[in-house]
mmCIF file of C-alpha atoms in Angstrom:
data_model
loop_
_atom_site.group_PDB
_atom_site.id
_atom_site.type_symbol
_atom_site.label_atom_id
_atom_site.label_comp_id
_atom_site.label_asym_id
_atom_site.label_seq_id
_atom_site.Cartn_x
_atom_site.Cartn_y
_atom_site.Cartn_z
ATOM 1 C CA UNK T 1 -61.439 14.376 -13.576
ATOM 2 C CA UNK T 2 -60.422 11.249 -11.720
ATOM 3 C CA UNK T 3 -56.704 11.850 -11.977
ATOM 4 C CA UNK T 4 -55.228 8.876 -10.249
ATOM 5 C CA UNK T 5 -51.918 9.110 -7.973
ATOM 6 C CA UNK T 6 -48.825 8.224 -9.288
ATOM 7 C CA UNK T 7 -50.200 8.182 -12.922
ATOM 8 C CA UNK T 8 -47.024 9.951 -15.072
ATOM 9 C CA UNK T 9 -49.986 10.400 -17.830
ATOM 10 C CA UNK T 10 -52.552 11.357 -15.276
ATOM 11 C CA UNK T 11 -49.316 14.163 -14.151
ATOM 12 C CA UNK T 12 -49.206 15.280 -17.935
ATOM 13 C CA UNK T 13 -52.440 15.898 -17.874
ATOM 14 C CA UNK T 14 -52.666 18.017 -15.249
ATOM 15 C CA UNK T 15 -49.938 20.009 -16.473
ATOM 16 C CA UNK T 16 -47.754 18.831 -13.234
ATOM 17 C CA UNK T 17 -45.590 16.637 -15.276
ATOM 18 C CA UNK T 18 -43.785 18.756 -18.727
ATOM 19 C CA UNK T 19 -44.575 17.134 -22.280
ATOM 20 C CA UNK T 20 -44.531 18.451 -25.474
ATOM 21 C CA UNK T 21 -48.453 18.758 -25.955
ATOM 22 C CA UNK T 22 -49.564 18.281 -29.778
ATOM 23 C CA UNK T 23 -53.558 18.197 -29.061
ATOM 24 C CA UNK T 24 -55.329 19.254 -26.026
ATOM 25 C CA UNK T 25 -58.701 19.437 -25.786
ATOM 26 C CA UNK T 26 -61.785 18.757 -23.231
ATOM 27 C CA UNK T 27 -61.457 14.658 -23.592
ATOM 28 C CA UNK T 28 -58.132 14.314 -24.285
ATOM 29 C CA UNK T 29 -54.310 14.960 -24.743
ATOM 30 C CA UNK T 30 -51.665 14.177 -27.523
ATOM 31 C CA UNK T 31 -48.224 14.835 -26.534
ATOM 32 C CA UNK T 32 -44.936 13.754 -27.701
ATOM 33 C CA UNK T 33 -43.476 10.038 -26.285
ATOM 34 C CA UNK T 34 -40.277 11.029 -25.287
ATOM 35 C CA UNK T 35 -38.471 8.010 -25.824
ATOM 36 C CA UNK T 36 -39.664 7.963 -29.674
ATOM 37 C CA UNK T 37 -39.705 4.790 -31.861
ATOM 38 C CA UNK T 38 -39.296 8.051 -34.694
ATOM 39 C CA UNK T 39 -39.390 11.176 -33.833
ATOM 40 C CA UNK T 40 -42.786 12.876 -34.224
ATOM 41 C CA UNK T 41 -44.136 9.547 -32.288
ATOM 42 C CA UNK T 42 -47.397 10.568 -30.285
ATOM 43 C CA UNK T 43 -49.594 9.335 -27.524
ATOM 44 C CA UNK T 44 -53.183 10.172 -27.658
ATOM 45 C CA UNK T 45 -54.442 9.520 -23.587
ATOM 46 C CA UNK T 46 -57.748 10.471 -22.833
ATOM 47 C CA UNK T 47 -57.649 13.006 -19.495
ATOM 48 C CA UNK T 48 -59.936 10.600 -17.336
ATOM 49 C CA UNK T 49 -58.052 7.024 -15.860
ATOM 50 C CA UNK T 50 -59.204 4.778 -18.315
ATOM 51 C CA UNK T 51 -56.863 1.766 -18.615
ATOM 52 C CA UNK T 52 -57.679 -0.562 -21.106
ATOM 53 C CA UNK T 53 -59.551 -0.302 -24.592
ATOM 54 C CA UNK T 54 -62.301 -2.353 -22.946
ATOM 55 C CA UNK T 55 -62.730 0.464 -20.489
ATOM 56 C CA UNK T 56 -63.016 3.422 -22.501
ATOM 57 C CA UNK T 57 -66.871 4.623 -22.455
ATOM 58 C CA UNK T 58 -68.447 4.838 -26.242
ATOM 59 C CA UNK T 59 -68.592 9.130 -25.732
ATOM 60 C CA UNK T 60 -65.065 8.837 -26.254
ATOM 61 C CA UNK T 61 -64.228 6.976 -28.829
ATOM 62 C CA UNK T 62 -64.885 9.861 -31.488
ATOM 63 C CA UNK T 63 -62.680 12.298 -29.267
ATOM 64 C CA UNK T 64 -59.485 9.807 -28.594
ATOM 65 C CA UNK T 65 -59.337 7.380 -32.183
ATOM 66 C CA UNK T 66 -60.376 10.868 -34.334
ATOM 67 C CA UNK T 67 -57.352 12.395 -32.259
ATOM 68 C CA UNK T 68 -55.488 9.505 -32.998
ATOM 69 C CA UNK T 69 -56.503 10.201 -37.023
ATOM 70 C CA UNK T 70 -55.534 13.889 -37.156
ATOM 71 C CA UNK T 71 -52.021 13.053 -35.718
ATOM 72 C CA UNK T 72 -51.896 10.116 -38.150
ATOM 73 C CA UNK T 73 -52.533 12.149 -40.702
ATOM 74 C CA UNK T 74 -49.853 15.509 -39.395
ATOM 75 C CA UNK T 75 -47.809 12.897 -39.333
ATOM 76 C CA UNK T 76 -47.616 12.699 -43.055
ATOM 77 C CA UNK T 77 -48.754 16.430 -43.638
ATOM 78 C CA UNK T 78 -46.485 18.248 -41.214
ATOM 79 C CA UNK T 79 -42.997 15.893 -40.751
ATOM 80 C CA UNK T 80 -43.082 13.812 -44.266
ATOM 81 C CA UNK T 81 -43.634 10.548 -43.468
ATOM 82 C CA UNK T 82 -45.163 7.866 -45.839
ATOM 83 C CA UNK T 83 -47.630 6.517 -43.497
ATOM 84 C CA UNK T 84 -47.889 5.545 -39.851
ATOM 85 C CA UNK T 85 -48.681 2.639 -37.099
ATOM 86 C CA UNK T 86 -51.365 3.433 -34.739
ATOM 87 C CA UNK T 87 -50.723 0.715 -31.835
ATOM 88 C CA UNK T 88 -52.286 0.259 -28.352
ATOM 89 C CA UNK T 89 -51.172 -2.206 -25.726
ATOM 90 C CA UNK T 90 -53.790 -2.956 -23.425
ATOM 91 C CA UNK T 91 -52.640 -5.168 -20.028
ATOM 92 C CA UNK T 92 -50.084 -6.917 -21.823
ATOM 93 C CA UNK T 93 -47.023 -4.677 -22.915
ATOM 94 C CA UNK T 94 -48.532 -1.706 -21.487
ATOM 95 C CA UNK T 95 -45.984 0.234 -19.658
ATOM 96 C CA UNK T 96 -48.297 2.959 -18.102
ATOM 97 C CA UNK T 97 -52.428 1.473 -16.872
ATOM 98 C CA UNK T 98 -53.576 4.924 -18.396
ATOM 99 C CA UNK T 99 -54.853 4.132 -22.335
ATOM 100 C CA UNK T 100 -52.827 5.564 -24.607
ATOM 101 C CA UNK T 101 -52.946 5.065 -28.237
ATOM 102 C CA UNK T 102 -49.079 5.459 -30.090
ATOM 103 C CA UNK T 103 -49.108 7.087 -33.845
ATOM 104 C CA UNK T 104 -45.301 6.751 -34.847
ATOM 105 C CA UNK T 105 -44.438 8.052 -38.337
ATOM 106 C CA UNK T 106 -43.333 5.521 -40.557
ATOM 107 C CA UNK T 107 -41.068 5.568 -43.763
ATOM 108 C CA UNK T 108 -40.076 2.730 -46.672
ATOM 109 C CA UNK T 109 -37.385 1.419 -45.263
ATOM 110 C CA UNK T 110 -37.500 2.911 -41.986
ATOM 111 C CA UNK T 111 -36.035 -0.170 -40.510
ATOM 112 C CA UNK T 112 -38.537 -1.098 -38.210
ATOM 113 C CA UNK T 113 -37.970 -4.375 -37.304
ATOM 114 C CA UNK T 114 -41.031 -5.081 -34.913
ATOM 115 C CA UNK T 115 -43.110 -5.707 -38.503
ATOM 116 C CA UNK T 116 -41.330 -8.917 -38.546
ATOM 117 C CA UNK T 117 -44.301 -10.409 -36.410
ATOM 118 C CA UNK T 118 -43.886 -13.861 -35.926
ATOM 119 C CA UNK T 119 -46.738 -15.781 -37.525
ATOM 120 C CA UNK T 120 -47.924 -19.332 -36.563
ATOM 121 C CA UNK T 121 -50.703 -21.160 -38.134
ATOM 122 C CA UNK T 122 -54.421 -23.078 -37.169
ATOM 123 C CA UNK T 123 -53.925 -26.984 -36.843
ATOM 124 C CA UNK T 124 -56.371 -27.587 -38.896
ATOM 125 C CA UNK T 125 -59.767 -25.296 -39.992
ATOM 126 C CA UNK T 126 -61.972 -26.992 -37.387
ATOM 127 C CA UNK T 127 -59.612 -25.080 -34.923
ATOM 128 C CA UNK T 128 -60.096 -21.950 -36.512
ATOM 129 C CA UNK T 129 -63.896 -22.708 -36.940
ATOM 130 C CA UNK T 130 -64.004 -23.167 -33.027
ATOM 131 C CA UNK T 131 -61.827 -19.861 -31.933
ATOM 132 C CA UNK T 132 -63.945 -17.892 -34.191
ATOM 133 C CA UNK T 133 -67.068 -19.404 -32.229
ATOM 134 C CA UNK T 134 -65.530 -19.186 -29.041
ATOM 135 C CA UNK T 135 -65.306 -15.100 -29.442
ATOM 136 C CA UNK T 136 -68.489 -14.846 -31.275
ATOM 137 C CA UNK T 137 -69.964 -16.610 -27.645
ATOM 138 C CA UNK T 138 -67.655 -14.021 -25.929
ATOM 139 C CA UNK T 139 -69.123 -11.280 -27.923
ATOM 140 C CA UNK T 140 -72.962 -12.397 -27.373
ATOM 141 C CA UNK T 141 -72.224 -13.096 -23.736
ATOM 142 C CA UNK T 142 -71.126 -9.302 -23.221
ATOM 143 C CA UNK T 143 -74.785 -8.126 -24.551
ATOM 144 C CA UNK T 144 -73.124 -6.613 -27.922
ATOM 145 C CA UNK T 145 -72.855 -4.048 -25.681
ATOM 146 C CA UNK T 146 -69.648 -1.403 -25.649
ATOM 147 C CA UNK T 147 -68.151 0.051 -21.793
ATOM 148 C CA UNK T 148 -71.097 2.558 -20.235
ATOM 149 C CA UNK J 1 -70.825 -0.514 -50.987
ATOM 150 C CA UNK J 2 -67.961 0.579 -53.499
ATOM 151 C CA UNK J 3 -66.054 -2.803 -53.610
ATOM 152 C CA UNK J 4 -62.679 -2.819 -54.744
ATOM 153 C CA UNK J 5 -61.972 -5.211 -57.722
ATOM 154 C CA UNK J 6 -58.877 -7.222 -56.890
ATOM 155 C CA UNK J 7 -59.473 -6.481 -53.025
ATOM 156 C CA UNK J 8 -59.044 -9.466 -50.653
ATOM 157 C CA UNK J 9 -61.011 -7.522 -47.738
ATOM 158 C CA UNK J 10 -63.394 -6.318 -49.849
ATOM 159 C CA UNK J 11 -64.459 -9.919 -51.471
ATOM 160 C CA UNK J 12 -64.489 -10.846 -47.593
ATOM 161 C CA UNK J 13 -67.106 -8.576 -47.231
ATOM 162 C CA UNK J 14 -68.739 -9.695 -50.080
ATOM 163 C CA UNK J 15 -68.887 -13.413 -49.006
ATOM 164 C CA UNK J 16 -67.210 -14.246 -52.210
ATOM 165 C CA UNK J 17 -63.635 -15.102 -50.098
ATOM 166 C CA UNK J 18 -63.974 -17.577 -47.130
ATOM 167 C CA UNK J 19 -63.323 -16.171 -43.683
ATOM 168 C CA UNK J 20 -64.085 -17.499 -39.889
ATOM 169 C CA UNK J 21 -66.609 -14.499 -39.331
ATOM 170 C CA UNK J 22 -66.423 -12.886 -35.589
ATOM 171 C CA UNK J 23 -68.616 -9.736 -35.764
ATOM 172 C CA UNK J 24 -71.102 -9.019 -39.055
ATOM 173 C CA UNK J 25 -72.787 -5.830 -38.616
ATOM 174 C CA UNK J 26 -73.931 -2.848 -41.350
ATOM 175 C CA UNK J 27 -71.001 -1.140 -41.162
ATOM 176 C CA UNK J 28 -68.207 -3.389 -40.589
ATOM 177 C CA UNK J 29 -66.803 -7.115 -40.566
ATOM 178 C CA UNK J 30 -64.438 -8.833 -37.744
ATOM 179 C CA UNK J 31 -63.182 -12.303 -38.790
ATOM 180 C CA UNK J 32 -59.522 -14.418 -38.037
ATOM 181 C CA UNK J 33 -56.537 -13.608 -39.327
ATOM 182 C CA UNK J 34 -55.611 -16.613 -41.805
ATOM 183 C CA UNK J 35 -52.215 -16.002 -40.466
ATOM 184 C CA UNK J 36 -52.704 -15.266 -36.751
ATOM 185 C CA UNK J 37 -49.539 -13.589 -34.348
ATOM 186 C CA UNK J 38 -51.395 -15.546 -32.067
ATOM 187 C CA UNK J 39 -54.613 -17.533 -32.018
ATOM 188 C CA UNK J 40 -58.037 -15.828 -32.231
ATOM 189 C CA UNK J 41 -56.051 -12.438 -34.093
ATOM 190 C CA UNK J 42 -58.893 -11.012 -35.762
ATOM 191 C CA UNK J 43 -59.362 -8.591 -38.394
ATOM 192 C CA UNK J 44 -61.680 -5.564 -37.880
ATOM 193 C CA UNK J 45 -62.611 -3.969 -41.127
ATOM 194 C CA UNK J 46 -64.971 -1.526 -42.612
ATOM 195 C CA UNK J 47 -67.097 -2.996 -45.411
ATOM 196 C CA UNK J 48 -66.620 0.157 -47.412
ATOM 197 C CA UNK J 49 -63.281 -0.140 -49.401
ATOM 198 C CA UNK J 50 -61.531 2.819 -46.949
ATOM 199 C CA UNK J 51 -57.767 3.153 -47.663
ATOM 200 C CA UNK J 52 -56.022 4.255 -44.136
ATOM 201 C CA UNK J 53 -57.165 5.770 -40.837
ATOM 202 C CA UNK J 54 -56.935 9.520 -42.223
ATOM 203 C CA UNK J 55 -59.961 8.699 -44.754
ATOM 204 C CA UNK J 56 -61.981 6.800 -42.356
ATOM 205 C CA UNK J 57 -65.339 8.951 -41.755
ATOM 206 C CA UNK J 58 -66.124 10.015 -38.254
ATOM 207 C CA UNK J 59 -69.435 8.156 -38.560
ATOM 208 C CA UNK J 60 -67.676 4.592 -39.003
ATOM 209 C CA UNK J 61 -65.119 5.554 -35.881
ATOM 210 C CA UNK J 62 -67.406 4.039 -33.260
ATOM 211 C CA UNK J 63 -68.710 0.677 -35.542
ATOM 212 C CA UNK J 64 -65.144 0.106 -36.214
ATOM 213 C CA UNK J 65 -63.229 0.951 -33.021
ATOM 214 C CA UNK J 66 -66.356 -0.023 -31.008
ATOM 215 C CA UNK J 67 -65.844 -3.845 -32.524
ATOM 216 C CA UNK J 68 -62.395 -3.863 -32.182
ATOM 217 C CA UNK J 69 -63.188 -3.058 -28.559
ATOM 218 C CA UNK J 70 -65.376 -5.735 -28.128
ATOM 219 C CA UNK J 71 -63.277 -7.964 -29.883
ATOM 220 C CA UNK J 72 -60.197 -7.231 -27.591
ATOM 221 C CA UNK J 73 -62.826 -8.061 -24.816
ATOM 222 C CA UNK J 74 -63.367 -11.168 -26.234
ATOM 223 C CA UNK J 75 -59.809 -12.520 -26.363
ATOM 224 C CA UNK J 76 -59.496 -11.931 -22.323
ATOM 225 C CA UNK J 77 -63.221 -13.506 -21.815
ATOM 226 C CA UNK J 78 -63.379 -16.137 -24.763
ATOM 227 C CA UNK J 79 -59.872 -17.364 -24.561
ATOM 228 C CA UNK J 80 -58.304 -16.550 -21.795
ATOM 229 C CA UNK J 81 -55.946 -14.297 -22.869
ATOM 230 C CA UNK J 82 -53.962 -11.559 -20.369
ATOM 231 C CA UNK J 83 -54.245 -8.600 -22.931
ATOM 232 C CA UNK J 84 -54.423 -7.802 -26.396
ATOM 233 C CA UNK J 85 -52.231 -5.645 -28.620
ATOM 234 C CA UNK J 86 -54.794 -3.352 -31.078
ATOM 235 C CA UNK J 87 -53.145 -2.398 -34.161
ATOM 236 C CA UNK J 88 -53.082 -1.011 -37.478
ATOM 237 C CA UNK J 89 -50.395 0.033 -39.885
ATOM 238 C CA UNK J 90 -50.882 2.947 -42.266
ATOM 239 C CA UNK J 91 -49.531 2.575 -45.676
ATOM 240 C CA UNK J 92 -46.082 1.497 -44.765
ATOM 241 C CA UNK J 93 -46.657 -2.375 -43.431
ATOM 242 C CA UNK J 94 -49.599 -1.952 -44.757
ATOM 243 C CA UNK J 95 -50.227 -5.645 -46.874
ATOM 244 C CA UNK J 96 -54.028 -4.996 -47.070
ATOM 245 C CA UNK J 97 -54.372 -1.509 -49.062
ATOM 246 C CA UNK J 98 -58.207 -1.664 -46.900
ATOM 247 C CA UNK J 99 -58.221 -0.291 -43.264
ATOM 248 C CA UNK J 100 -58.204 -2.977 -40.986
ATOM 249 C CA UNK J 101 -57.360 -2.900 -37.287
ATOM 250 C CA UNK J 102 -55.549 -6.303 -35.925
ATOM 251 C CA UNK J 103 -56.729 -7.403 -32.205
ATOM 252 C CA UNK J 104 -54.301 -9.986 -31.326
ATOM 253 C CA UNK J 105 -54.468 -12.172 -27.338
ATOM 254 C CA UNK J 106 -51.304 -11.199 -25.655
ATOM 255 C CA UNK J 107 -50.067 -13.643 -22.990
ATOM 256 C CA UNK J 108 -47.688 -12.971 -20.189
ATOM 257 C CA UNK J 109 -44.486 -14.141 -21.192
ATOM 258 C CA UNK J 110 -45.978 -15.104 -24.972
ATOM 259 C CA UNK J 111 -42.474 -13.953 -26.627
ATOM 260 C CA UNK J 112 -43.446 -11.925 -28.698
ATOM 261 C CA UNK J 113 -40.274 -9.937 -29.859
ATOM 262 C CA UNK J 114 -41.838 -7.136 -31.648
ATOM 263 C CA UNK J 115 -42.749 -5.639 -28.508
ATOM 264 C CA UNK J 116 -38.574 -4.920 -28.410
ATOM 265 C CA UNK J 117 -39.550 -1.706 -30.059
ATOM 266 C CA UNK J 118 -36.327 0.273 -30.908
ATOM 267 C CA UNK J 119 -36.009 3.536 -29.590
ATOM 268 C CA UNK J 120 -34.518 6.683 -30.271
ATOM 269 C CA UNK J 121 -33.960 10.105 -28.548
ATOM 270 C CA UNK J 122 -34.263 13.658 -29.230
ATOM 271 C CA UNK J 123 -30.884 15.442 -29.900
ATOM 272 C CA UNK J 124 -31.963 18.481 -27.963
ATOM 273 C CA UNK J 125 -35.192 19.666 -25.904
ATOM 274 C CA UNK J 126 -35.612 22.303 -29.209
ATOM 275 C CA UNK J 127 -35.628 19.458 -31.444
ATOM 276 C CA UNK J 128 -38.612 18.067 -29.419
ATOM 277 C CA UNK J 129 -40.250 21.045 -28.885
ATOM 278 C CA UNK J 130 -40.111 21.875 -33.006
ATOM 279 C CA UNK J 131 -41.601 18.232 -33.817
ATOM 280 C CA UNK J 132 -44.542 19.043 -31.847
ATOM 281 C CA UNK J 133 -44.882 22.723 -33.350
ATOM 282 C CA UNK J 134 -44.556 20.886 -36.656
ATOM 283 C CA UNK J 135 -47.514 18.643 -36.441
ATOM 284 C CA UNK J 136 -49.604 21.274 -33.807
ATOM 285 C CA UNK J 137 -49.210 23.170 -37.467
ATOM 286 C CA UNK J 138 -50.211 20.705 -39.616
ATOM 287 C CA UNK J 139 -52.929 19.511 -36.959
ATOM 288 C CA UNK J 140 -54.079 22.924 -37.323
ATOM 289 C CA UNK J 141 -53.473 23.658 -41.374
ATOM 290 C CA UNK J 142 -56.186 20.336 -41.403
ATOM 291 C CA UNK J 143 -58.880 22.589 -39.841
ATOM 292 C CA UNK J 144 -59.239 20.028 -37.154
ATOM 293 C CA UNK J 145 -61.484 18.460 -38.770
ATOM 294 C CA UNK J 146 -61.604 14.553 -39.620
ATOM 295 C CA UNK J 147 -62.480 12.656 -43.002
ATOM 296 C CA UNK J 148 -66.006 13.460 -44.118
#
């Protein structure tokens, strides 16, 4: 399964490293972060080394976002919050190079003050006319084409 | 394609709202956030009027986490950024009451504070150990099944 050394989520998934599993199955694990932004706060990792988003192979996507839904949705369901963030750091941010996608229950009021996102603003719309071109080139140089 | 009067997302879709288009495809839409956290932040949306994550069909998982994949490809290839931070609030946070998933270019050193996540712990190993029973129970009381 490509476990890579040193990998704490690569450890979890091989059962050498304790975590309060929520999902296991044949692609993938959900287990408890233990440092929670709430409580209830789950990772979703798939069990192969994938790092990034832009790594993960199409077969998976189905087994590791539909994960990510059913905790999304427990999260409501089974400890009462009103809704939830679903947030992935990839390179940037990303304290462990194993993907793992965060569903942290959310409630009005809950404080959270990392929705204050900064926001800045285009120059003008001929800037935002050219980024928008510059990933649709990005896009059509990569063949439309998703990892494997 | 069930349109939601009074929906800004939805008359995006439509073509009846301006937007800097990134991705245009049966299923789904990618174009700039008006309002960017950074540069090139893009938008990746169904075009059917689909609330949160827990009612998004299995069969749009792949269009719409597929683009947003592509898209978070694009920011490292098309303008230069380290990383990207893939996102999506549920509900609370939520400003757009139609699923969308944000892809915003992360830099090294870009500043952006709300990766200063607070964080909490669990009082006791029991407590942790009952969150997860909670939502392995609701996980299962849902059949395991996703939307649709």
């Amino acid at each position: 399964m490509a476990a890579r050394d040193g990998c704490l989520f690569c450890a979890i998934v091989a059962g050498t490293e304790p975590a309060q599993l929520v999902i296991e199955e044949p692609e993938m694990v959900a287990f408890l972060d233990h440092r929670p932004v709430f409580k209830g706060h789950t990772l979703v990792v798939p069990r192969e080394h994938i790092v990034t988003l832009s790594d993960l192979p199409t077969r998976l996507m189905v087994p590791v976002f539909g994960a990510a839904q059913r905790v999304a949705t427990a999260v409501v369901d089974g400890l009462g919050a009103d809704g939830s963030w679903v947030t992935m750091n990839n390179v940037v941010s990303q304290a462990v190079p194993h993907l793992h996608v965060h569903v942290v229950p959310r409630r009005r009021k809950d404080g959270l003050r990392g929705f204050y996102w900064p926001r800045t603003r285009y120059e003008s719309d001929a800037e935002m006319a050219e980024t928008a071109a510059k990933l649709r080139d990005a896009i059509a140089r990569a063949g439309g084409t998703m990892a494997e």
